[in-house]
Amino acid sequence: AGDAAAALARASRSLEAEYAVPYLAHAPMEPLNCTVRIGPEHCEIWTGTQFQTIDQGVAAAITGLKPEQIEVHTMFLGGGFGRRATPVADFVTEAVQVAKASGKAVKTVWTREDDIRGGFYRPSYLHRARIGLGLEGMPVAWSHVVVGQSIITGTPFEPMMLKNGVDDTSVEGVADSPYVKGLADHRVELHSPRTQVPVLWWRSVGHSHNAFVMESLVDELAAAAGRDPVDYRRALLASHPRHLGVLNLAADKAGWGTKLPAGRARGVAVHESFGSWVAQVAEVSVESGNIRVHRVVCAIDCGIAVNPAGIQAQLESAVAFGLGAALYSRLDLSGGQTQQSNFHDYRVLRLNEMPVVEAHIVPSREKPGGVGEPGVPPVAPAVANAIHALTGQRLRELPLQLKA
C-alpha cells in the first residue's frame, strides 16, 4: 500500500535489521510409528495421525483396495506438531509397503535418529526490515523482505493455498500485522527459493518465526523512541481492542513496571494467530552465561473458553515447545545431510529448565479460536526482549545465543 520507498526517504530516521531462524525438526517425544495388517478385502492401520484421509488414500493406492476398505484406527499422537500431517504420509506409506511385501502384520517404529534426520522440517528463514520513524518515534513506513521455502509448493494444497505465487503461510503475521497494515506506506516482499530440503508446517506454522521478528522489531522501535515497550505497543495497537486486552492483562498479572530481583528482567510480546490473541511476559536471568527463563505470564483471548483447563494445558505446552526452539534447537545441513541426530545435539527444553507458567483467559463471547498453536509465537520474542532489557544485547537469530 502507498509508496514505502518514498516514505522511508522522507522519514526523519530509520531502523534497519536482519533476523534469521534455522531449520527445525518437530521432535515429538514418541517417534513416528505405525502398525498395519492387510487382508484380502481389508486393511487396518493403527497410528497417531493428523491426516487420516491422506493416509487412507495412500494405503489404498499401495494395496490396490478401495479407500472404504482401509480402516484407520487413530491413536493418541504422542506429540504431533504438524509432523504427523505429511502430504505424502511417509511413515504410514513405509509401514504399508512392508506389510504388503511381507504378507504379515507389521509394526514400524522410527528411531530418534530416523526422526531427526528423516526430513519434513520447519524451513529456515531470513528477514530484512527497514522501518521509517517520525519525529515522535512512531513508525511511518515499513519495508519488509521475507526469504524462505514454501511449505505448500508441491503439495496437494498448492492449487488452493498458493495465490499469485505467494504462500501466505510464509508471511502470515507480517503482511497482515496491525503494525504494518496500520501504515499508509508499507511493502512486504516474499522470495521462496526451491531446494531439495523437505519442509512442512511446524507448530504455529509461519507465525513461529514471523512473531519473533515482528515483536522484536517493535521492541527495537520502542527503544529507538525511548518508550516503555508496553506503552509503545499500546499506542500502536490503540484501535485493536483484542490485542490490547491480552497485552494489558499479561502486563498487569506479570507486575510490569514493578521492581525485580537483581539480575532479572522482563520482556513482552503480543501476537494474533489462528483466531486467537496471546500476550506473554517472560522473566529471565543469565546464569553462567546461559539464558534462564524463570516465569512466563500468558494472557489469551480465544473467544468463548470452552475448556479453561485445556487452554491452560495448551499454553503450558506451547511455552515448553517454544522455549526449546528459542534457546536450543537448530538443524544444520552439510553435504545434503542433517548433522544432528538425537536429543544430545538437537536440544529441546528439559524438565529442570521449565519456567513457572501462568495462564489467564480474557472473558469473551466471541467465536472460539485456536489454543493449540497461538501460545508458541510470542515465546521467543518475549525472551529475546527480556534479554535486551537485561544485557543490552539485541539477539536477532534463533536459537538465542549471548555474545561473550
Short mmCIF file of C-alpha atoms in Angstrom, two decimals:
data_model
loop_
_atom_site.label_atom_id
_atom_site.label_comp_id
_atom_site.label_asym_id
_atom_site.label_seq_id
_atom_site.Cartn_x
_atom_site.Cartn_y
_atom_site.Cartn_z
CA ALA A 1 0.00 0.00 0.00
CA GLY A 2 1.20 3.52 -0.77
CA ASP A 3 4.89 4.06 -1.51
CA ALA A 4 7.11 2.63 1.21
CA ALA A 5 10.36 3.66 -0.52
CA ALA A 6 9.32 7.29 -0.83
CA ALA A 7 8.00 7.38 2.72
CA LEU A 8 11.26 5.91 4.02
CA ALA A 9 13.21 8.60 2.18
CA ARG A 10 11.09 11.27 3.89
CA ALA A 11 11.34 9.73 7.39
CA SER A 12 13.33 11.60 9.99
CA ARG A 13 15.28 8.42 10.71
CA SER A 14 15.04 4.70 10.03
CA LEU A 15 15.77 1.36 11.65
CA GLU A 16 17.17 -1.50 9.60
CA ALA A 17 17.66 -5.05 10.84
CA GLU A 18 18.10 -8.64 9.67
CA TYR A 19 16.67 -11.64 11.52
CA ALA A 20 17.30 -15.34 10.88
CA VAL A 21 15.80 -18.61 12.06
CA PRO A 22 17.08 -22.15 11.36
CA TYR A 23 15.56 -25.37 10.09
CA LEU A 24 13.74 -27.16 12.90
CA ALA A 25 12.61 -30.73 13.48
CA HIS A 26 9.32 -31.44 15.23
CA ALA A 27 10.95 -33.90 17.65
CA PRO A 28 7.84 -35.42 19.27
CA MET A 29 8.61 -37.48 22.36
CA GLU A 30 7.02 -40.52 20.71
CA PRO A 31 8.82 -41.29 17.44
CA LEU A 32 6.81 -41.83 14.28
CA ASN A 33 5.18 -45.27 14.29
CA CYS A 34 2.51 -47.27 12.53
CA THR A 35 1.05 -50.80 12.65
CA VAL A 36 -0.55 -52.32 9.54
CA ARG A 37 -2.47 -55.54 8.89
CA ILE A 38 -3.55 -56.31 5.32
CA GLY A 39 -6.19 -58.88 4.41
CA PRO A 40 -7.72 -59.87 1.06
CA GLU A 41 -10.52 -57.30 1.30
CA HIS A 42 -9.48 -55.09 4.16
CA CYS A 43 -6.51 -53.15 5.53
CA GLU A 44 -6.26 -51.92 9.09
CA ILE A 45 -3.89 -49.16 10.23
CA TRP A 46 -3.14 -48.18 13.82
CA THR A 47 -1.27 -44.90 14.13
CA GLY A 48 -1.23 -41.47 15.68
CA THR A 49 -2.02 -39.29 12.66
CA GLN A 50 -3.16 -35.80 11.81
CA PHE A 51 -4.07 -36.67 8.18
CA GLN A 52 -6.33 -39.72 8.21
CA THR A 53 -7.82 -39.04 4.77
CA ILE A 54 -4.43 -38.81 3.06
CA ASP A 55 -3.18 -41.88 4.93
CA GLN A 56 -6.27 -43.79 3.78
CA GLY A 57 -5.76 -42.76 0.15
CA VAL A 58 -2.07 -43.66 0.14
CA ALA A 59 -2.77 -47.08 1.69
CA ALA A 60 -5.48 -47.73 -0.90
CA ALA A 61 -3.09 -46.94 -3.75
CA ILE A 62 -0.40 -49.26 -2.36
CA THR A 63 -2.69 -52.20 -1.58
CA GLY A 64 -4.99 -51.87 -4.59
CA LEU A 65 -8.00 -51.73 -2.25
CA LYS A 66 -10.73 -49.10 -2.27
CA PRO A 67 -10.44 -46.24 0.25
CA GLU A 68 -13.51 -47.51 2.09
CA GLN A 69 -11.66 -50.82 2.63
CA ILE A 70 -8.91 -49.02 4.54
CA GLU A 71 -9.71 -48.68 8.24
CA VAL A 72 -7.61 -46.18 10.20
CA HIS A 73 -7.58 -46.51 13.99
CA THR A 74 -6.47 -43.10 15.26
CA MET A 75 -4.31 -43.50 18.36
CA PHE A 76 -3.08 -40.79 20.71
CA LEU A 77 -0.35 -38.86 18.92
CA GLY A 78 2.49 -38.91 21.43
CA GLY A 79 3.23 -35.48 20.02
CA GLY A 80 2.49 -34.26 16.50
CA PHE A 81 3.12 -30.54 15.99
CA GLY A 82 2.42 -30.97 12.26
CA ARG A 83 4.88 -33.83 11.68
CA ARG A 84 2.10 -36.44 11.61
CA ALA A 85 0.33 -34.47 8.88
CA THR A 86 2.59 -35.08 5.92
CA PRO A 87 1.07 -34.73 2.44
CA VAL A 88 2.91 -37.91 1.38
CA ALA A 89 2.10 -39.93 4.54
CA ASP A 90 5.72 -41.05 4.66
CA PHE A 91 5.81 -43.22 7.79
CA VAL A 92 2.38 -44.76 7.04
CA THR A 93 3.50 -45.47 3.47
CA GLU A 94 6.59 -47.26 4.76
CA ALA A 95 4.59 -49.49 7.10
CA VAL A 96 2.01 -50.37 4.43
CA GLN A 97 4.71 -51.20 1.88
CA VAL A 98 6.49 -53.53 4.32
CA ALA A 99 3.25 -55.21 5.40
CA LYS A 100 2.31 -55.78 1.77
CA ALA A 101 5.73 -57.21 0.86
CA SER A 102 5.94 -59.47 3.91
CA GLY A 103 2.35 -60.65 3.95
CA LYS A 104 2.35 -60.18 7.71
CA ALA A 105 1.08 -57.66 10.20
CA VAL A 106 3.90 -55.14 10.65
CA LYS A 107 4.68 -52.63 13.37
CA THR A 108 7.09 -49.90 12.25
CA VAL A 109 8.76 -47.61 14.80
CA TRP A 110 11.27 -44.98 13.77
CA THR A 111 14.39 -44.45 15.86
CA ARG A 112 15.14 -40.99 17.18
CA GLU A 113 17.85 -40.70 14.53
CA ASP A 114 15.26 -41.57 11.86
CA ASP A 115 13.04 -38.85 13.25
CA ILE A 116 15.66 -36.08 13.41
CA ARG A 117 17.23 -36.95 10.04
CA GLY A 118 14.10 -38.12 8.27
CA GLY A 119 13.06 -34.77 6.92
CA PHE A 120 10.00 -32.54 6.88
CA TYR A 121 11.42 -29.61 8.77
CA ARG A 122 10.25 -26.12 9.61
CA PRO A 123 12.01 -24.04 6.94
CA SER A 124 14.91 -21.72 7.58
CA TYR A 125 14.02 -18.05 7.03
CA LEU A 126 15.78 -14.74 6.64
CA HIS A 127 14.00 -11.42 7.26
CA ARG A 128 15.22 -7.95 6.39
CA ALA A 129 13.19 -4.97 7.56
CA ARG A 130 13.60 -1.25 7.16
CA ILE A 131 11.23 0.95 9.14
CA GLY A 132 10.93 4.71 8.91
CA LEU A 133 10.26 6.69 12.08
CA GLY A 134 8.55 10.04 12.51
CA LEU A 135 9.50 12.82 14.88
CA GLU A 136 7.57 11.20 17.75
CA GLY A 137 9.35 7.88 17.27
CA MET A 138 6.32 6.18 15.74
CA PRO A 139 6.65 4.19 12.50
CA VAL A 140 5.62 5.97 9.29
CA ALA A 141 6.80 3.42 6.70
CA TRP A 142 7.60 -0.29 6.74
CA SER A 143 9.55 -2.29 4.14
CA HIS A 144 9.98 -6.00 4.88
CA VAL A 145 11.54 -8.83 2.88
CA VAL A 146 10.96 -12.49 3.82
CA VAL A 147 13.06 -15.30 2.27
CA GLY A 148 12.33 -18.98 2.89
CA GLN A 149 10.98 -22.15 1.35
CA SER A 150 7.28 -22.61 0.77
CA ILE A 151 5.67 -25.46 2.70
CA ILE A 152 2.75 -25.52 0.25
CA THR A 153 4.59 -25.75 -3.09
CA GLY A 154 4.49 -29.30 -4.43
CA THR A 155 1.70 -30.47 -2.12
CA PRO A 156 -1.94 -31.25 -2.96
CA PHE A 157 -2.81 -27.94 -1.28
CA GLU A 158 -0.88 -25.82 -3.77
CA PRO A 159 -3.84 -25.10 -6.12
CA MET A 160 -5.96 -23.88 -3.20
CA MET A 161 -3.40 -22.13 -0.99
CA LEU A 162 -0.81 -20.63 -3.33
CA LYS A 163 -2.14 -17.34 -4.66
CA ASN A 164 -0.26 -15.47 -7.39
CA GLY A 165 2.85 -17.38 -6.40
CA VAL A 166 2.59 -16.30 -2.77
CA ASP A 167 2.49 -18.83 0.07
CA ASP A 168 0.51 -16.96 2.70
CA THR A 169 1.90 -19.20 5.43
CA SER A 170 5.34 -17.67 4.80
CA VAL A 171 4.15 -14.13 5.51
CA GLU A 172 1.30 -14.65 7.98
CA GLY A 173 1.83 -12.36 10.94
CA VAL A 174 3.83 -9.91 8.79
CA ALA A 175 1.70 -8.98 5.79
CA ASP A 176 -1.43 -8.85 7.97
CA SER A 177 0.24 -7.40 11.07
CA PRO A 178 -1.53 -4.41 12.61
CA TYR A 179 1.87 -2.70 12.83
CA VAL A 180 2.24 -2.96 9.05
CA LYS A 181 -1.37 -2.63 7.93
CA GLY A 182 -1.80 0.42 10.15
CA LEU A 183 0.66 2.38 7.98
CA ALA A 184 -0.37 4.09 4.75
CA ASP A 185 3.01 3.23 3.22
CA HIS A 186 4.18 -0.37 3.54
CA ARG A 187 5.63 -3.12 1.39
CA VAL A 188 6.12 -6.81 2.17
CA GLU A 189 8.09 -8.98 -0.28
CA LEU A 190 8.35 -12.76 -0.30
CA HIS A 191 11.03 -14.83 -2.02
CA SER A 192 10.53 -18.62 -1.94
CA PRO A 193 13.69 -20.42 -3.11
CA ARG A 194 13.25 -24.05 -4.12
CA THR A 195 15.62 -26.61 -2.62
CA GLN A 196 15.52 -30.35 -2.06
CA VAL A 197 15.16 -29.99 1.70
CA PRO A 198 11.72 -31.42 2.61
CA VAL A 199 9.76 -28.87 4.63
CA LEU A 200 6.45 -28.89 6.46
CA TRP A 201 4.26 -26.91 8.81
CA TRP A 202 5.56 -26.80 12.38
CA ARG A 203 3.54 -25.82 15.43
CA SER A 204 2.15 -22.31 14.67
CA VAL A 205 3.49 -22.51 11.08
CA GLY A 206 4.69 -19.13 9.69
CA HIS A 207 3.78 -17.36 12.90
CA SER A 208 6.54 -19.38 14.60
CA HIS A 209 9.22 -17.18 13.02
CA ASN A 210 7.26 -14.10 11.96
CA ALA A 211 6.16 -13.25 15.51
CA PHE A 212 9.76 -13.45 16.70
CA VAL A 213 10.78 -10.93 14.06
CA MET A 214 7.81 -8.57 14.37
CA GLU A 215 7.71 -8.39 18.16
CA SER A 216 11.48 -7.99 18.36
CA LEU A 217 11.33 -5.19 15.79
CA VAL A 218 8.61 -3.40 17.76
CA ASP A 219 10.82 -3.60 20.84
CA GLU A 220 13.65 -2.11 18.78
CA LEU A 221 11.33 0.71 17.73
CA ALA A 222 10.31 1.33 21.33
CA ALA A 223 13.96 1.55 22.36
CA ALA A 224 14.71 3.93 19.47
CA ALA A 225 11.79 6.10 20.58
CA GLY A 226 12.85 5.98 24.23
CA ARG A 227 9.48 4.50 25.17
CA ASP A 228 8.42 1.71 27.54
CA PRO A 229 7.77 -1.43 25.42
CA VAL A 230 4.25 -1.97 26.78
CA ASP A 231 3.24 1.69 26.46
CA TYR A 232 4.67 1.82 22.93
CA ARG A 233 2.61 -1.20 21.92
CA ARG A 234 -0.48 0.34 23.48
CA ALA A 235 -0.02 3.36 21.24
CA LEU A 236 0.47 1.25 18.11
CA LEU A 237 -2.48 -1.02 18.93
CA ALA A 238 -4.89 1.67 20.12
CA SER A 239 -7.52 0.62 17.55
CA HIS A 240 -7.10 -3.13 18.19
CA PRO A 241 -9.04 -3.93 21.37
CA ARG A 242 -8.32 -7.66 21.43
CA HIS A 243 -4.57 -7.09 21.15
CA LEU A 244 -4.85 -4.51 23.91
CA GLY A 245 -6.95 -6.82 26.07
CA VAL A 246 -4.33 -9.55 26.26
CA LEU A 247 -1.43 -7.09 26.41
CA ASN A 248 -2.90 -5.27 29.39
CA LEU A 249 -3.90 -8.47 31.18
CA ALA A 250 -0.47 -10.08 30.79
CA ALA A 251 1.35 -6.89 31.81
CA ASP A 252 -0.86 -6.49 34.87
CA LYS A 253 -0.56 -10.10 36.03
CA ALA A 254 3.22 -10.06 35.47
CA GLY A 255 3.63 -6.89 37.51
CA TRP A 256 5.07 -4.95 34.58
CA GLY A 257 6.95 -1.92 35.86
CA THR A 258 7.49 -3.29 39.35
CA LYS A 259 10.98 -3.96 40.65
CA LEU A 260 12.54 -7.36 40.07
CA PRO A 261 15.36 -9.05 41.99
CA ALA A 262 18.83 -8.03 40.84
CA GLY A 263 19.92 -9.81 37.68
CA ARG A 264 16.43 -10.30 36.26
CA ALA A 265 14.43 -8.51 33.59
CA ARG A 266 11.11 -8.81 31.78
CA GLY A 267 10.23 -8.85 28.09
CA VAL A 268 6.86 -8.71 26.39
CA ALA A 269 5.30 -9.88 23.11
CA VAL A 270 1.75 -9.96 21.74
CA HIS A 271 0.59 -11.76 18.61
CA GLU A 272 -2.58 -12.91 16.85
CA SER A 273 -2.77 -16.30 15.16
CA PHE A 274 -5.38 -18.94 14.41
CA GLY A 275 -8.25 -16.74 15.52
CA SER A 276 -6.79 -16.05 18.98
CA TRP A 277 -4.73 -13.31 20.60
CA VAL A 278 -1.91 -14.09 23.03
CA ALA A 279 0.41 -11.84 25.04
CA GLN A 280 3.30 -13.13 27.11
CA VAL A 281 5.69 -11.58 29.60
CA ALA A 282 8.89 -13.52 30.19
CA GLU A 283 11.11 -13.06 33.25
CA VAL A 284 14.72 -14.04 32.61
CA SER A 285 18.21 -14.02 34.05
CA VAL A 286 21.66 -15.05 32.85
CA GLU A 287 23.32 -17.86 34.80
CA SER A 288 26.92 -18.81 33.94
CA GLY A 289 26.50 -17.24 30.52
CA ASN A 290 23.27 -19.14 29.80
CA ILE A 291 19.77 -17.72 29.47
CA ARG A 292 17.42 -18.87 32.20
CA VAL A 293 13.66 -18.27 31.94
CA HIS A 294 12.02 -18.24 35.36
CA ARG A 295 8.43 -17.23 34.67
CA VAL A 296 6.13 -16.74 31.69
CA VAL A 297 2.81 -14.99 32.20
CA CYS A 298 0.34 -15.68 29.37
CA ALA A 299 -2.92 -13.97 28.53
CA ILE A 300 -5.17 -15.37 25.80
CA ASP A 301 -8.32 -14.18 24.09
CA CYS A 302 -9.60 -17.24 22.25
CA GLY A 303 -13.24 -16.21 22.19
CA ILE A 304 -15.52 -18.42 24.23
CA ALA A 305 -13.35 -20.51 26.57
CA VAL A 306 -14.93 -23.93 26.15
CA ASN A 307 -12.45 -25.79 28.39
CA PRO A 308 -10.33 -23.46 30.56
CA ALA A 309 -8.22 -26.33 31.93
CA GLY A 310 -7.43 -27.46 28.39
CA ILE A 311 -6.47 -23.91 27.44
CA GLN A 312 -4.09 -23.68 30.38
CA ALA A 313 -2.51 -27.02 29.46
CA GLN A 314 -2.02 -25.92 25.85
CA LEU A 315 -0.38 -22.66 26.91
CA GLU A 316 1.98 -24.50 29.23
CA SER A 317 2.79 -26.91 26.41
CA ALA A 318 3.31 -24.03 23.97
CA VAL A 319 5.77 -22.34 26.31
CA ALA A 320 7.77 -25.58 26.69
CA PHE A 321 7.76 -26.18 22.95
CA GLY A 322 8.53 -22.57 22.05
CA LEU A 323 11.32 -22.23 24.59
CA GLY A 324 13.11 -25.27 23.21
CA ALA A 325 13.30 -23.58 19.82
CA ALA A 326 14.08 -20.17 21.31
CA LEU A 327 17.02 -21.37 23.37
CA TYR A 328 18.44 -24.53 21.82
CA SER A 329 17.00 -26.21 18.73
CA ARG A 330 18.52 -25.94 15.26
CA LEU A 331 19.33 -28.23 12.36
CA ASP A 332 22.49 -27.83 10.30
CA LEU A 333 22.86 -29.33 6.83
CA SER A 334 26.18 -30.31 5.27
CA GLY A 335 26.64 -32.23 2.05
CA GLY A 336 22.92 -32.90 1.92
CA GLN A 337 22.87 -34.49 5.36
CA THR A 338 21.35 -33.37 8.64
CA GLN A 339 24.14 -33.10 11.18
CA GLN A 340 22.06 -33.52 14.35
CA SER A 341 20.78 -36.96 15.27
CA ASN A 342 19.32 -37.17 18.78
CA PHE A 343 18.50 -35.10 21.83
CA HIS A 344 22.17 -34.71 22.76
CA ASP A 345 22.74 -32.38 19.80
CA TYR A 346 19.18 -31.42 18.88
CA ARG A 347 18.27 -29.90 22.21
CA VAL A 348 14.73 -29.40 23.42
CA LEU A 349 13.69 -27.90 26.75
CA ARG A 350 14.40 -30.16 29.70
CA LEU A 351 12.33 -30.63 32.83
CA ASN A 352 14.68 -28.69 35.11
CA GLU A 353 14.55 -25.73 32.69
CA MET A 354 10.77 -25.37 32.65
CA PRO A 355 9.64 -21.98 33.98
CA VAL A 356 6.57 -21.25 36.04
CA VAL A 357 3.76 -20.64 33.55
CA GLU A 358 0.70 -18.60 34.47
CA ALA A 359 -2.29 -18.66 32.12
CA HIS A 360 -5.02 -16.01 32.15
CA ILE A 361 -8.08 -16.06 29.91
CA VAL A 362 -9.83 -12.92 28.71
CA PRO A 363 -13.60 -13.36 29.23
CA SER A 364 -15.24 -13.27 25.81
CA ARG A 365 -18.42 -14.12 23.92
CA GLU A 366 -16.68 -14.10 20.55
CA LYS A 367 -16.47 -17.27 18.45
CA PRO A 368 -13.85 -19.76 19.66
CA GLY A 369 -10.36 -19.53 18.21
CA GLY A 370 -7.43 -21.90 18.36
CA VAL A 371 -5.47 -22.70 21.53
CA GLY A 372 -3.01 -25.41 20.44
CA GLU A 373 -0.76 -23.14 18.36
CA PRO A 374 -1.22 -19.44 19.34
CA GLY A 375 0.83 -19.78 22.53
CA VAL A 376 4.04 -20.61 20.62
CA PRO A 377 4.70 -17.41 18.57
CA PRO A 378 5.15 -14.91 21.45
CA VAL A 379 7.59 -17.05 23.46
CA ALA A 380 10.85 -16.38 21.60
CA PRO A 381 10.37 -12.60 21.22
CA ALA A 382 9.30 -12.17 24.84
CA VAL A 383 12.53 -13.89 25.95
CA ALA A 384 14.68 -12.01 23.42
CA ASN A 385 13.19 -8.70 24.52
CA ALA A 386 13.83 -9.56 28.16
CA ILE A 387 17.45 -10.37 27.34
CA HIS A 388 17.83 -6.99 25.68
CA ALA A 389 16.36 -5.28 28.73
CA LEU A 390 18.78 -7.20 30.96
CA THR A 391 22.02 -7.15 28.95
CA GLY A 392 21.58 -4.59 26.20
CA GLN A 393 22.21 -7.31 23.60
CA ARG A 394 19.73 -7.41 20.74
CA LEU A 395 19.67 -11.04 19.59
CA ARG A 396 18.28 -11.34 16.07
CA GLU A 397 18.89 -15.02 15.37
CA LEU A 398 17.41 -18.19 16.82
CA PRO A 399 18.34 -20.05 18.89
CA LEU A 400 19.26 -17.15 21.15
CA GLN A 401 22.98 -17.09 21.91
CA LEU A 402 24.52 -14.46 24.17
CA LYS A 403 27.66 -12.78 22.91
CA ALA A 404 30.70 -13.09 25.16
#
